[in-house]
PDB file of C-alpha atoms in Angstrom:
ATOM      1  CA  MET A 168      -0.123  -0.101  -0.109  1.00  0.00           C
ATOM      2  CA  VAL A 169       1.320   3.506  -0.701  1.00  0.00           C
ATOM      3  CA  LEU A 170       0.903   6.270   1.641  1.00  0.00           C
ATOM      4  CA  ILE A 171      -0.093   9.522  -0.588  1.00  0.00           C
ATOM      5  CA  LYS A 172       0.726  13.153   0.758  1.00  0.00           C
ATOM      6  CA  HIS A 173      -1.562  15.456   0.844  1.00  0.00           C
ATOM      7  CA  ASN A 174      -0.178  17.895  -1.918  1.00  0.00           C
ATOM      8  CA  ASP A 175       0.172  14.456  -4.108  1.00  0.00           C
ATOM      9  CA  LEU A 176      -3.546  14.562  -5.495  1.00  0.00           C
ATOM     10  CA  ARG A 177      -2.636  15.707  -9.032  1.00  0.00           C
ATOM     11  CA  MET A 178      -3.076  11.535  -9.853  1.00  0.00           C
ATOM     12  CA  ILE A 179      -6.757  12.424  -9.805  1.00  0.00           C
ATOM     13  CA  GLU A 180      -6.500  14.612 -12.570  1.00  0.00           C
ATOM     14  CA  LYS A 181      -4.294  11.943 -14.922  1.00  0.00           C
ATOM     15  CA  ARG A 182      -7.071   9.226 -14.444  1.00  0.00           C
ATOM     16  CA  LYS A 183      -8.515   7.470 -17.656  1.00  0.00           C
ATOM     17  CA  HIS A 184     -12.038   7.630 -15.900  1.00  0.00           C
ATOM     18  CA  ILE A 185     -13.549  10.875 -14.069  1.00  0.00           C
ATOM     19  CA  ARG A 186     -14.227  10.388 -10.762  1.00  0.00           C
ATOM     20  CA  TYR A 187     -17.659  11.772  -9.356  1.00  0.00           C
ATOM     21  CA  ARG A 188     -17.309  13.528  -6.075  1.00  0.00           C
ATOM     22  CA  THR A 189     -19.870  12.028  -3.730  1.00  0.00           C
ATOM     23  CA  LEU A 190     -20.497  11.403   0.073  1.00  0.00           C
ATOM     24  CA  VAL A 191     -22.451   8.463   0.684  1.00  0.00           C
ATOM     25  CA  LYS A 192     -22.372   5.716   3.384  1.00  0.00           C
ATOM     26  CA  ALA A 193     -20.694   2.485   2.890  1.00  0.00           C
ATOM     27  CA  CYS A 194     -19.408  -0.479   4.981  1.00  0.00           C
ATOM     28  CA  ILE A 195     -16.189  -2.179   4.494  1.00  0.00           C
ATOM     29  CA  ILE A 196     -17.604  -5.942   5.111  1.00  0.00           C
ATOM     30  CA  GLY A 197     -15.547  -7.679   7.667  1.00  0.00           C
ATOM     31  CA  VAL A 198     -13.490  -4.869   8.791  1.00  0.00           C
ATOM     32  CA  PRO A 199     -13.790  -3.493  12.500  1.00  0.00           C
ATOM     33  CA  ASP A 200     -15.172   0.246  12.323  1.00  0.00           C
ATOM     34  CA  GLY A 201     -15.445  -0.342   8.956  1.00  0.00           C
ATOM     35  CA  ASP A 202     -18.557   2.278   8.254  1.00  0.00           C
ATOM     36  CA  VAL A 203     -16.824   4.760   6.048  1.00  0.00           C
ATOM     37  CA  ILE A 204     -18.014   7.423   3.463  1.00  0.00           C
ATOM     38  CA  VAL A 205     -17.387   7.355  -0.147  1.00  0.00           C
ATOM     39  CA  LYS A 206     -15.898  10.424  -1.281  1.00  0.00           C
ATOM     40  CA  ASP A 207     -15.515   9.558  -5.066  1.00  0.00           C
ATOM     41  CA  LEU A 208     -16.305   7.267  -7.352  1.00  0.00           C
ATOM     42  CA  SER A 209     -15.855   5.634 -10.933  1.00  0.00           C
ATOM     43  CA  VAL A 210     -15.803   2.966 -12.873  1.00  0.00           C
ATOM     44  CA  THR A 211     -12.432   1.884 -11.933  1.00  0.00           C
ATOM     45  CA  GLY A 212     -12.214   2.748  -8.497  1.00  0.00           C
ATOM     46  CA  CYS A 213     -12.782   4.727  -5.290  1.00  0.00           C
ATOM     47  CA  ARG A 214     -11.675   6.940  -2.618  1.00  0.00           C
ATOM     48  CA  ILE A 215     -13.326   6.506   1.183  1.00  0.00           C
ATOM     49  CA  GLU A 216     -12.987   8.372   4.013  1.00  0.00           C
ATOM     50  CA  ALA A 217     -13.204   6.983   7.901  1.00  0.00           C
ATOM     51  CA  ALA A 218     -13.600   8.868  11.100  1.00  0.00           C
ATOM     52  CA  THR A 219     -11.132   6.868  12.663  1.00  0.00           C
ATOM     53  CA  TYR A 220      -7.891   4.837  11.560  1.00  0.00           C
ATOM     54  CA  ILE A 221      -8.908   1.590   9.827  1.00  0.00           C
ATOM     55  CA  SER A 222      -6.755  -1.270   9.752  1.00  0.00           C
ATOM     56  CA  ILE A 223      -6.349  -2.567   5.899  1.00  0.00           C
ATOM     57  CA  ALA A 224      -3.932  -4.624   4.251  1.00  0.00           C
ATOM     58  CA  PRO A 225      -1.972  -3.341   1.180  1.00  0.00           C
ATOM     59  CA  ASN A 226      -3.268  -4.703  -1.930  1.00  0.00           C
ATOM     60  CA  THR A 227      -5.950  -7.080  -0.482  1.00  0.00           C
ATOM     61  CA  THR A 228      -9.377  -7.626  -1.639  1.00  0.00           C
ATOM     62  CA  TYR A 229     -12.243  -6.550   0.454  1.00  0.00           C
ATOM     63  CA  THR A 230     -16.144  -5.945  -0.354  1.00  0.00           C
ATOM     64  CA  LEU A 231     -17.498  -2.509  -0.051  1.00  0.00           C
ATOM     65  CA  GLU A 232     -21.587  -2.308   0.602  1.00  0.00           C
ATOM     66  CA  VAL A 233     -22.786   0.878  -0.907  1.00  0.00           C
ATOM     67  CA  THR A 234     -25.615   2.993   0.119  1.00  0.00           C
ATOM     68  CA  PRO A 235     -26.438   5.460  -2.708  1.00  0.00           C
ATOM     69  CA  GLU A 236     -28.530   8.466  -1.348  1.00  0.00           C
ATOM     70  CA  HIS A 237     -31.970   8.246  -1.402  1.00  0.00           C
ATOM     71  CA  ALA A 238     -32.484  10.654  -4.390  1.00  0.00           C
ATOM     72  CA  ALA A 239     -30.553   8.562  -6.375  1.00  0.00           C
ATOM     73  CA  LYS A 240     -33.542   6.045  -6.027  1.00  0.00           C
ATOM     74  CA  ILE A 241     -31.327   2.977  -6.554  1.00  0.00           C
ATOM     75  CA  GLY A 242     -30.660  -0.023  -3.940  1.00  0.00           C
ATOM     76  CA  LYS A 243     -27.615  -0.536  -2.128  1.00  0.00           C
ATOM     77  CA  PHE A 244     -25.072  -2.313  -3.880  1.00  0.00           C
ATOM     78  CA  GLU A 245     -21.663  -4.440  -3.238  1.00  0.00           C
ATOM     79  CA  LEU A 246     -18.369  -3.902  -5.003  1.00  0.00           C
ATOM     80  CA  SER A 247     -15.462  -6.226  -4.818  1.00  0.00           C
ATOM     81  CA  VAL A 248     -12.166  -3.607  -3.993  1.00  0.00           C
ATOM     82  CA  GLU A 249      -8.606  -3.947  -3.910  1.00  0.00           C
ATOM     83  CA  SER A 250      -6.586  -1.493  -1.416  1.00  0.00           C
ATOM     84  CA  ARG A 251      -4.199   0.566  -3.478  1.00  0.00           C
ATOM     85  CA  TRP A 252      -2.972   3.521  -0.805  1.00  0.00           C
ATOM     86  CA  MET A 253      -3.808   4.641   2.378  1.00  0.00           C
ATOM     87  CA  ARG A 254      -3.384   8.334   4.071  1.00  0.00           C
ATOM     88  CA  ALA A 255      -3.868   8.580   7.722  1.00  0.00           C
ATOM     89  CA  GLY A 256      -4.573  11.988   9.288  1.00  0.00           C
ATOM     90  CA  ILE A 257      -4.891  13.283  13.128  1.00  0.00           C
ATOM     91  CA  ASP A 258      -8.705  12.449  12.864  1.00  0.00           C
ATOM     92  CA  SER A 259      -9.587  10.580  10.001  1.00  0.00           C
ATOM     93  CA  CYS A 260      -8.116   8.019   7.341  1.00  0.00           C
ATOM     94  CA  GLU A 261      -8.634   8.012   3.367  1.00  0.00           C
ATOM     95  CA  ILE A 262      -8.128   4.701   1.426  1.00  0.00           C
ATOM     96  CA  GLY A 263      -8.181   4.485  -2.383  1.00  0.00           C
ATOM     97  CA  PHE A 264      -9.468   1.273  -4.035  1.00  0.00           C
ATOM     98  CA  ALA A 265      -9.533  -0.441  -7.241  1.00  0.00           C
ATOM     99  CA  ILE A 266     -12.945  -1.637  -8.305  1.00  0.00           C
ATOM    100  CA  LEU A 267     -12.329  -5.238  -9.450  1.00  0.00           C
ATOM    101  CA  ALA A 268     -16.069  -6.475  -9.874  1.00  0.00           C
ATOM    102  CA  SER A 269     -19.876  -5.721  -8.828  1.00  0.00           C
ATOM    103  CA  PRO A 270     -21.852  -8.425  -8.418  1.00  0.00           C
ATOM    104  CA  LYS A 271     -25.176  -5.869  -8.819  1.00  0.00           C
ATOM    105  CA  GLY A 272     -23.412  -4.237 -11.742  1.00  0.00           C
ATOM    106  CA  LYS A 273     -26.892  -2.731 -12.906  1.00  0.00           C
ATOM    107  CA  PHE A 274     -26.884  -0.473  -9.733  1.00  0.00           C
ATOM    108  CA  PHE A 275     -23.426   0.334  -9.507  1.00  0.00           C
ATOM    109  CA  GLU A 276     -23.570   1.195 -13.316  1.00  0.00           C
ATOM    110  CA  ARG A 277     -27.007   3.427 -12.569  1.00  0.00           C
ATOM    111  CA  TYR A 278     -25.179   4.990  -9.861  1.00  0.00           C
ATOM    112  CA  VAL A 279     -21.886   5.942 -11.363  1.00  0.00           C
ATOM    113  CA  ASP A 280     -24.491   7.266 -14.224  1.00  0.00           C
ATOM    114  CA  TYR A 281     -26.275   9.029 -11.581  1.00  0.00           C
ATOM    115  CA  LEU A 282     -23.450  10.979 -10.421  1.00  0.00           C
ATOM    116  CA  ALA A 283     -22.149  12.008 -14.094  1.00  0.00           C
ATOM    117  CA  TRP A 284     -25.535  13.478 -14.559  1.00  0.00           C
ATOM    118  CA  GLN A 285     -25.658  15.220 -11.116  1.00  0.00           C
ATOM    119  CA  SER A 286     -22.225  16.870 -12.203  1.00  0.00           C
ATOM    120  CA  SER A 287     -23.291  17.683 -15.725  1.00  0.00           C
ATOM    121  CA  LYS A 288     -25.755  20.076 -13.862  1.00  0.00           C
ATOM    122  CA  VAL A 289     -23.173  22.349 -12.137  1.00  0.00           C
TER     123      VAL A 289
END
């Protein structure tokens, strides 16, 4: 796992797929204190934030259960994700994941489409 510095976020601009900003609840299944917020999402990855440090092993697969906001009118869905980097702060922790698969792919695709639509309205 790579620890990134706060000023090294320029990689977000170099991505192939746009990361859409969001603030929705999620849970890393099987991880104590795994309740998190998804801060951004694309078809290939996501960034989450936790209010406390979460023990995540580098380059390990986890299941992330995402609960879209009510306005999206999309049910919960799970993503199979692999940890890529972590940034721990004094009062929070951010983790970047690559998305490997989505068992309920239609919900995930609809949610990314919803986020794209939301960002185009701005």
